[in-house]
PDB file of C-alpha atoms in Angstrom:
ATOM      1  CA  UNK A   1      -8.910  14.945 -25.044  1.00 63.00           C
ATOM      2  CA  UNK A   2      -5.844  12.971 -24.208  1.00 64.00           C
ATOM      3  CA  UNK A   3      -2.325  14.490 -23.716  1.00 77.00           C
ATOM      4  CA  UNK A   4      -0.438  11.901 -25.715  1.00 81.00           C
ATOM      5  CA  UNK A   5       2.748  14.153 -24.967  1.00 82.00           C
ATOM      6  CA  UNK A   6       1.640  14.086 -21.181  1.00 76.00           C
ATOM      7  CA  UNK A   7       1.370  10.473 -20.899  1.00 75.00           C
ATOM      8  CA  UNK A   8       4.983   9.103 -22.037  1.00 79.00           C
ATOM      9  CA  UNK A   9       6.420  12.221 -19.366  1.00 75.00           C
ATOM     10  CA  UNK A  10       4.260  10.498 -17.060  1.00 72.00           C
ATOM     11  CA  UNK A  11       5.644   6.912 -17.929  1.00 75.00           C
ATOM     12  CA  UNK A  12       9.216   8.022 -18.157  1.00 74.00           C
ATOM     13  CA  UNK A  13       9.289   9.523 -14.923  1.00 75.00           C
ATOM     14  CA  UNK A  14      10.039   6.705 -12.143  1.00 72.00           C
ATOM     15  CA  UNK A  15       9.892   9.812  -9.373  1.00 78.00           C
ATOM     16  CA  UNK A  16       6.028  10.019 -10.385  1.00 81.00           C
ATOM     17  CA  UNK A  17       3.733   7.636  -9.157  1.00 87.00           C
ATOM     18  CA  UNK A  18       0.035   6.619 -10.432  1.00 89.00           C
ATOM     19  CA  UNK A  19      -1.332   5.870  -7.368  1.00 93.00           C
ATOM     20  CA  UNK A  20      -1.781   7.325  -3.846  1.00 96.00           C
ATOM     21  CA  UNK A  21      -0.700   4.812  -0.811  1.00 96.00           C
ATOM     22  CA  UNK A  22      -2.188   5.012   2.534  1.00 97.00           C
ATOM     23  CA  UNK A  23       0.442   2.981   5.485  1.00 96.00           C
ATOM     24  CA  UNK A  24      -0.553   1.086   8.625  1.00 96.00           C
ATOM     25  CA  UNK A  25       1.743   1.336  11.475  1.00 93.00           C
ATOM     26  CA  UNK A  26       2.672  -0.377  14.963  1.00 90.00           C
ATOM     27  CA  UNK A  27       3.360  -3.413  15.795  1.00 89.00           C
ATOM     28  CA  UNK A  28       0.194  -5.424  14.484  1.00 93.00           C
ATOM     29  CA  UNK A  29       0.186  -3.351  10.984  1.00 95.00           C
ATOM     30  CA  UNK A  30      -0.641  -6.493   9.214  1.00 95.00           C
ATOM     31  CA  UNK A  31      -3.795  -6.622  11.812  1.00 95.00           C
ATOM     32  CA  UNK A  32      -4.765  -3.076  11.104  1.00 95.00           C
ATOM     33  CA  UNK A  33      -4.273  -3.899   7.263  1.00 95.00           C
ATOM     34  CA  UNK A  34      -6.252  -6.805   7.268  1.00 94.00           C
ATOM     35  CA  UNK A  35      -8.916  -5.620   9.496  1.00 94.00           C
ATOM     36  CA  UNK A  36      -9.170  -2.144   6.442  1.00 94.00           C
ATOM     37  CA  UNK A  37      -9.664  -4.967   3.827  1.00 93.00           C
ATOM     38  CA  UNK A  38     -12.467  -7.122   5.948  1.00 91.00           C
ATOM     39  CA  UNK A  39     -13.904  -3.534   6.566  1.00 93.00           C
ATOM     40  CA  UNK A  40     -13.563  -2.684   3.109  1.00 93.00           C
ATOM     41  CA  UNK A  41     -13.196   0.910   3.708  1.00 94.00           C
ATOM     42  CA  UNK A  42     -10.219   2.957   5.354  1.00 96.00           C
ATOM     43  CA  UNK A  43     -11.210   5.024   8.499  1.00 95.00           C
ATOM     44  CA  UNK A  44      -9.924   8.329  10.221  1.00 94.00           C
ATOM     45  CA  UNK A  45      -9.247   6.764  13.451  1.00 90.00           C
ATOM     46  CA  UNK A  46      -7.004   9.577  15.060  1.00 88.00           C
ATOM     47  CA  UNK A  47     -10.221  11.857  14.256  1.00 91.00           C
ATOM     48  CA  UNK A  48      -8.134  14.512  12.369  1.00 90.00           C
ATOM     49  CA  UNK A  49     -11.214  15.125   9.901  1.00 92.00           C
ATOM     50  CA  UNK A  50      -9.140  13.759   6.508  1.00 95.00           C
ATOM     51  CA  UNK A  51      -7.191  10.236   5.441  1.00 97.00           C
ATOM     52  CA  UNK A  52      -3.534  10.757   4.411  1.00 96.00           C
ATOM     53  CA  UNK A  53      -1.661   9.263   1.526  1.00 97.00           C
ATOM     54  CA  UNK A  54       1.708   9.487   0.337  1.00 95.00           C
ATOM     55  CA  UNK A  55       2.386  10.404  -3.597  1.00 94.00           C
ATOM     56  CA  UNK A  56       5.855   8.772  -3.252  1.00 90.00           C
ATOM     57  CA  UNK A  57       6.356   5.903  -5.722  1.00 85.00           C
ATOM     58  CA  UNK A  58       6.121   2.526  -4.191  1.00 81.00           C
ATOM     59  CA  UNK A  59       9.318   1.268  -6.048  1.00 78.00           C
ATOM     60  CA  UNK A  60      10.929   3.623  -4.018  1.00 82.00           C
ATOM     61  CA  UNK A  61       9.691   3.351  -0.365  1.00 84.00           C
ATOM     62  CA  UNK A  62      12.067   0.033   0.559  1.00 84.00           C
ATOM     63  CA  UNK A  63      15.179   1.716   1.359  1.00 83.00           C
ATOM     64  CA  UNK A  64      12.694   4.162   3.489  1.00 87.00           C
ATOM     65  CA  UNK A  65      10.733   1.386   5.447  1.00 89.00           C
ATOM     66  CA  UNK A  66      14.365  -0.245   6.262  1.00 87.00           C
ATOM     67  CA  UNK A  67      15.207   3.088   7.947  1.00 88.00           C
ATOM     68  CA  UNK A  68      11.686   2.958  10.054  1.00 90.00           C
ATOM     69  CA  UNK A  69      12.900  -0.877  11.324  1.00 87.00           C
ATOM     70  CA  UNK A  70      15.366   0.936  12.865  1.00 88.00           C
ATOM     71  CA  UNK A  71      13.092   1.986  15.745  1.00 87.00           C
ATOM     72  CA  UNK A  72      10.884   0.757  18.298  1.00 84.00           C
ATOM     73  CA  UNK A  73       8.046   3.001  16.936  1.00 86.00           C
ATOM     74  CA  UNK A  74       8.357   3.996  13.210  1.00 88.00           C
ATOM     75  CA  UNK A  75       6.239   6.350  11.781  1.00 89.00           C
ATOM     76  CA  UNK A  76       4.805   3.423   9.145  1.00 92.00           C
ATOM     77  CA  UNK A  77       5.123   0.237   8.354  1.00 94.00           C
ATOM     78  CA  UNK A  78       5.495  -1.483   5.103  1.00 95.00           C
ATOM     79  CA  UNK A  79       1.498  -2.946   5.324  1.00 96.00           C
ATOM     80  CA  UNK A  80      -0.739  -0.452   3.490  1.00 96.00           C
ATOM     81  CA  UNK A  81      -3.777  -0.163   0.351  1.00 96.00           C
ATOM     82  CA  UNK A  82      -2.639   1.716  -3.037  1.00 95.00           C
ATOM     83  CA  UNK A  83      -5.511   3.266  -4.990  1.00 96.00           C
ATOM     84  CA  UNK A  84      -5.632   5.527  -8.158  1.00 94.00           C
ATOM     85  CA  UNK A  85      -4.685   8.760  -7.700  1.00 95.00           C
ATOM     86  CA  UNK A  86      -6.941  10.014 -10.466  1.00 94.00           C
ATOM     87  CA  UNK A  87     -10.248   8.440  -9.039  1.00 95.00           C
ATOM     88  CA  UNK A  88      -8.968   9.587  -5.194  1.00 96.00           C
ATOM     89  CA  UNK A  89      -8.556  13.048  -7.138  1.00 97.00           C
ATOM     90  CA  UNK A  90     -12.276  13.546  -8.453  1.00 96.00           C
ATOM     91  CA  UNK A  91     -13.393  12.441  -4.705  1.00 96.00           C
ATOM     92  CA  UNK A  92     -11.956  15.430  -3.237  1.00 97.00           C
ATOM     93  CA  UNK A  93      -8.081  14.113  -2.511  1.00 97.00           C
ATOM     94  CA  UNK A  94      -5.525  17.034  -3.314  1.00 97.00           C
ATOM     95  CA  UNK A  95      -1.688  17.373  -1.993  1.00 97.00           C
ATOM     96  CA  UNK A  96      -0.779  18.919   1.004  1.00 97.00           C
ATOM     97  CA  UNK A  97       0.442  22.365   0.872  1.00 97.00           C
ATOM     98  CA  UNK A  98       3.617  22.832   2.545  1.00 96.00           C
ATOM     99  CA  UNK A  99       4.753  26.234   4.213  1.00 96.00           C
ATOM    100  CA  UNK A 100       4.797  28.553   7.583  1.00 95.00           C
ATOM    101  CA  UNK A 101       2.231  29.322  10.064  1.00 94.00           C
ATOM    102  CA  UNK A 102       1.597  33.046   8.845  1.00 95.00           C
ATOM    103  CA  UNK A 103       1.109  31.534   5.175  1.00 95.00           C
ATOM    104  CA  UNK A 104      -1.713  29.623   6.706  1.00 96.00           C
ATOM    105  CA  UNK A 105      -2.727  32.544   8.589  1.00 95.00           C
ATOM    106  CA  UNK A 106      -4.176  33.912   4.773  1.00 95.00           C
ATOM    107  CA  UNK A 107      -5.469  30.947   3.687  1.00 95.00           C
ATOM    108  CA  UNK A 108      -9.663  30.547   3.854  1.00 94.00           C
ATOM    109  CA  UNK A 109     -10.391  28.247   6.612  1.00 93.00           C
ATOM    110  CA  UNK A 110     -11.646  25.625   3.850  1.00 93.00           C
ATOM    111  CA  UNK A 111      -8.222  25.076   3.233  1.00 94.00           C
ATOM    112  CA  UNK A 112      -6.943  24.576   6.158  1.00 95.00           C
ATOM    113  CA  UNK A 113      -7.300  20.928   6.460  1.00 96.00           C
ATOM    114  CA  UNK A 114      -4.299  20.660   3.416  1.00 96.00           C
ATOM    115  CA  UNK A 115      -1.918  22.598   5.229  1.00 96.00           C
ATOM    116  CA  UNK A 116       1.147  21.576   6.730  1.00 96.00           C
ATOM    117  CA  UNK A 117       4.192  23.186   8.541  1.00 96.00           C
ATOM    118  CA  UNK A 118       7.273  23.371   6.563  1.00 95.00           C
ATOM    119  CA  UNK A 119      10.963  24.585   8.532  1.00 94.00           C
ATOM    120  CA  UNK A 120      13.688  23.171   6.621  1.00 90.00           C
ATOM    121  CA  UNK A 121      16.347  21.419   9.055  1.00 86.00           C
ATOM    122  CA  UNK A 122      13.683  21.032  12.106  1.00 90.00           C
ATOM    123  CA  UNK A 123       9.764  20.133  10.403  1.00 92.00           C
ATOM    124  CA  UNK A 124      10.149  18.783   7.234  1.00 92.00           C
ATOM    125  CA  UNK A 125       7.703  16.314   6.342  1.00 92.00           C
ATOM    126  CA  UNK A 126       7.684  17.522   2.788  1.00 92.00           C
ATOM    127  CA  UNK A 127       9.450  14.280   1.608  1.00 90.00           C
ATOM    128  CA  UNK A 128       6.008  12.091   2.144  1.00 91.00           C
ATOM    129  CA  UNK A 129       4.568  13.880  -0.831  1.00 94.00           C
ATOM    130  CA  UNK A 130       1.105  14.212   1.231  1.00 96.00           C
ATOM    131  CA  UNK A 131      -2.164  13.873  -0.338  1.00 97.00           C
ATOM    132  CA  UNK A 132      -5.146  14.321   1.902  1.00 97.00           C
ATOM    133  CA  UNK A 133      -8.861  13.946   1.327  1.00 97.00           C
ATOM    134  CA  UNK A 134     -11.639  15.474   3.562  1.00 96.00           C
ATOM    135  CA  UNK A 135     -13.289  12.283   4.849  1.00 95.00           C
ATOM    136  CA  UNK A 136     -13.918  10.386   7.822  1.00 94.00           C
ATOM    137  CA  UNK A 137     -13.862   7.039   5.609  1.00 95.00           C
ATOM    138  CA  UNK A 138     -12.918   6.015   2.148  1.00 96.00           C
ATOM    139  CA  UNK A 139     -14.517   2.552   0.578  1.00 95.00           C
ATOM    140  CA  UNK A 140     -11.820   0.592  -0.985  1.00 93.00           C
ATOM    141  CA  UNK A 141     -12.384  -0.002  -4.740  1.00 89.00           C
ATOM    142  CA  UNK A 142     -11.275  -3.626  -6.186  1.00 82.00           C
ATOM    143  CA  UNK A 143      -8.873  -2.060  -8.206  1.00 84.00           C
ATOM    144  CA  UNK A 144      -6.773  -0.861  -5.137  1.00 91.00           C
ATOM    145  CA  UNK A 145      -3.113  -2.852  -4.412  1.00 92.00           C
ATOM    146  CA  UNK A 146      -2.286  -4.609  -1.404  1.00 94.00           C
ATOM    147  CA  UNK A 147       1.363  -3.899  -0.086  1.00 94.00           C
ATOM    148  CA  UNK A 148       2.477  -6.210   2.528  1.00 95.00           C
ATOM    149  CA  UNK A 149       6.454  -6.899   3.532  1.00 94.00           C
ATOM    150  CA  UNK A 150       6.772 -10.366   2.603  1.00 93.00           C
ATOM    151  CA  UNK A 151       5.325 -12.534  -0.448  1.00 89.00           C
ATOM    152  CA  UNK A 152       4.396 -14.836   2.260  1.00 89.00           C
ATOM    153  CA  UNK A 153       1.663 -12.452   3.304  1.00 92.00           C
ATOM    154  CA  UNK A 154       0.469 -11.775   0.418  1.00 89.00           C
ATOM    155  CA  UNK A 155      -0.683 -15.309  -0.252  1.00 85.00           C
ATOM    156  CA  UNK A 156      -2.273 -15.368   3.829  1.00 86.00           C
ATOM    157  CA  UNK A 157      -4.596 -12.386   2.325  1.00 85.00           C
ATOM    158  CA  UNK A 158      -6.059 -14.879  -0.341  1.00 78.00           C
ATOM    159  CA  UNK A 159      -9.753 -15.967   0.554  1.00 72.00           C
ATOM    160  CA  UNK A 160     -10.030 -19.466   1.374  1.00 53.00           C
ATOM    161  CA  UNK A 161     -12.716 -21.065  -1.469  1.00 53.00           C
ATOM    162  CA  UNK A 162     -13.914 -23.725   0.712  1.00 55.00           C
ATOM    163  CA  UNK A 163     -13.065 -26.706  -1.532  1.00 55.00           C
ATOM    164  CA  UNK A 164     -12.052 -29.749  -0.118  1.00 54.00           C
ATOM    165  CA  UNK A 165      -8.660 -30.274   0.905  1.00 50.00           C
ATOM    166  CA  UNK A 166      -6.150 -32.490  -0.861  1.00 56.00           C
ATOM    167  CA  UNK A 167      -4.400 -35.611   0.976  1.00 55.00           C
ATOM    168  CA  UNK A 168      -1.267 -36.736  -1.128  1.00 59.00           C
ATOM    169  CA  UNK A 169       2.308 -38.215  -0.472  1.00 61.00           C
ATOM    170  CA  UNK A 170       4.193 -40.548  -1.170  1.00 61.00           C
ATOM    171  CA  UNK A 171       6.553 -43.712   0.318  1.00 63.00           C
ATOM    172  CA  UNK A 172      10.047 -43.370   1.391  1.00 64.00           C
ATOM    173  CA  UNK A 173      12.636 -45.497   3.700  1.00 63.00           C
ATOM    174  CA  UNK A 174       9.214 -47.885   4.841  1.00 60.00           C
ATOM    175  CA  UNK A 175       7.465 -44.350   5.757  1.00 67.00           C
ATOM    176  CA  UNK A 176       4.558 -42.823   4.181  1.00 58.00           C
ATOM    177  CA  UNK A 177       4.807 -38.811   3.765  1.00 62.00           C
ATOM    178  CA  UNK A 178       2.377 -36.606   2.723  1.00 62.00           C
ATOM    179  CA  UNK A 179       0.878 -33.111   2.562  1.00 59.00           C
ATOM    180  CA  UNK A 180      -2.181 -31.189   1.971  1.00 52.00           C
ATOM    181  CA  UNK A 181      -3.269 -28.790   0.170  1.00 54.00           C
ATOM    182  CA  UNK A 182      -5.937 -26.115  -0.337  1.00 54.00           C
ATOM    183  CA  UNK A 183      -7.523 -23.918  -2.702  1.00 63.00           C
ATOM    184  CA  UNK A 184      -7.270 -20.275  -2.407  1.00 65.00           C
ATOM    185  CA  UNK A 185      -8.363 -17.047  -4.861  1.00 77.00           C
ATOM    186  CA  UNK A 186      -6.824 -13.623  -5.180  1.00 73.00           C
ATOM    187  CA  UNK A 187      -9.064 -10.972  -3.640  1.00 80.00           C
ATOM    188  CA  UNK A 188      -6.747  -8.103  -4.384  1.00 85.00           C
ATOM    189  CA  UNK A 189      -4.085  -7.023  -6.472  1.00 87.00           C
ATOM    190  CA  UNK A 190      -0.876  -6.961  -4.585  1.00 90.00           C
ATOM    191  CA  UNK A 191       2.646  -6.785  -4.604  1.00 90.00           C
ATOM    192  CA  UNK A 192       5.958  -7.273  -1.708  1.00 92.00           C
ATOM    193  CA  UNK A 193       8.834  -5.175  -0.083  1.00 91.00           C
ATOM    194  CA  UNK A 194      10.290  -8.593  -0.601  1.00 89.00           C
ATOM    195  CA  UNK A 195       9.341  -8.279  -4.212  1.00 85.00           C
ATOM    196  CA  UNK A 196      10.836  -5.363  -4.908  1.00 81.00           C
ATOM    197  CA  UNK A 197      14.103  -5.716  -2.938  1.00 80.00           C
ATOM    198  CA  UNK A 198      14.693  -7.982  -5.590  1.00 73.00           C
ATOM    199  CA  UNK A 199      14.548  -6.570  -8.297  1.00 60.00           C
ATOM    200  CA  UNK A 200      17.596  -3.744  -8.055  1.00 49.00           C
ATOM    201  CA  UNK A 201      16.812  -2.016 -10.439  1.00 54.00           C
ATOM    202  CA  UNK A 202      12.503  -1.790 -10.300  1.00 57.00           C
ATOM    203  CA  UNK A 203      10.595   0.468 -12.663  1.00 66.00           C
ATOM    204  CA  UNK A 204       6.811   1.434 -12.772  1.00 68.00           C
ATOM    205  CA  UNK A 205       6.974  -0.250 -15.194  1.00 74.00           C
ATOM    206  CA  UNK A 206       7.787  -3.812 -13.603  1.00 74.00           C
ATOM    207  CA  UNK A 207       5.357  -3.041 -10.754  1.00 73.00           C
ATOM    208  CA  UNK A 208       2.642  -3.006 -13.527  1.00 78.00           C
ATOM    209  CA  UNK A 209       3.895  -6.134 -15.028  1.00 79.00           C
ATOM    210  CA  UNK A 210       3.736  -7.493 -11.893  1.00 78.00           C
ATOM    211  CA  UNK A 211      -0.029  -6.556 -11.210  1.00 78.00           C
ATOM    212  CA  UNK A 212      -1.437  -7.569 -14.808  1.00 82.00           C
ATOM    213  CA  UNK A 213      -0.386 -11.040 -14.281  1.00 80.00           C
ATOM    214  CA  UNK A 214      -2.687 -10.931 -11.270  1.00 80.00           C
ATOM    215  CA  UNK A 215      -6.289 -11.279 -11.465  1.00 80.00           C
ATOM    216  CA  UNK A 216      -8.733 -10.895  -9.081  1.00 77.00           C
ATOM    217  CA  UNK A 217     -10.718 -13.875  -8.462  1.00 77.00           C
ATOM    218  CA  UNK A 218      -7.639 -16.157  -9.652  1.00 76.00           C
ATOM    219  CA  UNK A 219      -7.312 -19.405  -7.749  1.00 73.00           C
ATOM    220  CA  UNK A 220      -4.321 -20.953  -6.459  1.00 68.00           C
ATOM    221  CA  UNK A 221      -3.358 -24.705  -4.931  1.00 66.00           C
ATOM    222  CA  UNK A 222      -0.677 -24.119  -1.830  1.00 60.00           C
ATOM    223  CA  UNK A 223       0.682 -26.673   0.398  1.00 60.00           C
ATOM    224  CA  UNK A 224      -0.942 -26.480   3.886  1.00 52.00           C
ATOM    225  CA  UNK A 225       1.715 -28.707   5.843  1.00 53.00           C
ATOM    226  CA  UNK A 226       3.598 -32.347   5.602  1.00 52.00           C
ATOM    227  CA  UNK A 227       2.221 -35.340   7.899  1.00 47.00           C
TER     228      UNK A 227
END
């Protein structure tokens, strides 16, 4: 049965978020991000025996990711896959549990793999809101989102359809000038750190008005270049 009562605390509470988000990071994060979609699947490539995610609301990771920028090698970038916390929950996924060394010492080894160090002032990595799931891969669902920094890269991430391109333009000053364009459909859901920067005042629920104009499969015309 349905906590109705649970639901609008859920809805009024920007600080909780309905999905889990797992960031790329280095310099070619876009490459690692696209390369997870054309894999479909996300991958334990540092071999720690889980995936991470972070439970921290994406309308409120921009003024963190402008922080990271500040350094040669942040610990993410703004490139990454959101999927449902709920269905990540029933495979497994559960939050990190944050505390000392001899806390972990009583814990069942089955556990261990959710633990994390906490020592306020020096290790505190408590403000990613970890979630972890026991895996060495994860197939990406269509319903994920797509996070990239600029809207500009959202639209690259569009699947070409293969329909001819368009030749138009037009005359002006004795010169002809034209453009082409392309057809291209939505693969994803998505949505910008451009996006969101503005927008000052961003909810959850914007970010969902924002994804249920999208639709997967949707096809777009966009200017490929003048001539």
């Amino acid at each position: 049965m349905v906590n109705s009562t649970l639901l609008q605390i859920l809805a009024s509470r920007e600080d909780l978020s309905d999905y889990l988000f797992h960031f790329t990071k280095g310099k070619n994060a876009f490459e690692t991000l696209e390369k997870i979609l054309n894999d479909g699947k996300l991958k334990d490539i540092y071999t720690r025996g889980c995936l991470c995610f972070t439970e921290a609301p994406l309308t409120t990771l921009y003024n963190m990711f402008q922080i990271f920028e500040r350094y040669d090698k942040p610990m993410y970038a703004p490139y990454g896959i959101g999927l449902k916390k709920k269905s990540l929950y029933n495979k497994g996924c559960r939050p990190v549990i944050y505390g000392t060394k001899e806390d972990f010492e009583t814990f069942p080894e089955q556990l261990q793999w959710r633990c994390e160090e906490y020592m306020p002032d020096a290790k505190d990595y408590s403000w990613l809101r970890e979630w972890r799931i026991k895996s060495e891969s994860y197939d990406i669902p269509k319903e994920c989102i797509v996070i990239t920094k600029t809207e500009n890269e959202q639209s690259l991430l569009m699947k070409d359809t293969g329909d001819d391109f368009d030749f138009d333009g037009d005359i002006e000053d004795g010169e002809y000038h034209g453009y082409v364009t392309g057809s291209f459909q939505r693969i994803y859901r998505g949505v910008s750190m451009e996006n969101i920067q503005k927008v000052c005042t961003f909810s959850k629920a914007e970010l969902e008005k924002i994804l249920s104009n999208q639709k997967v499969g949707d096809v777009e015309e966009r200017n490929l270049g003048w001539f």
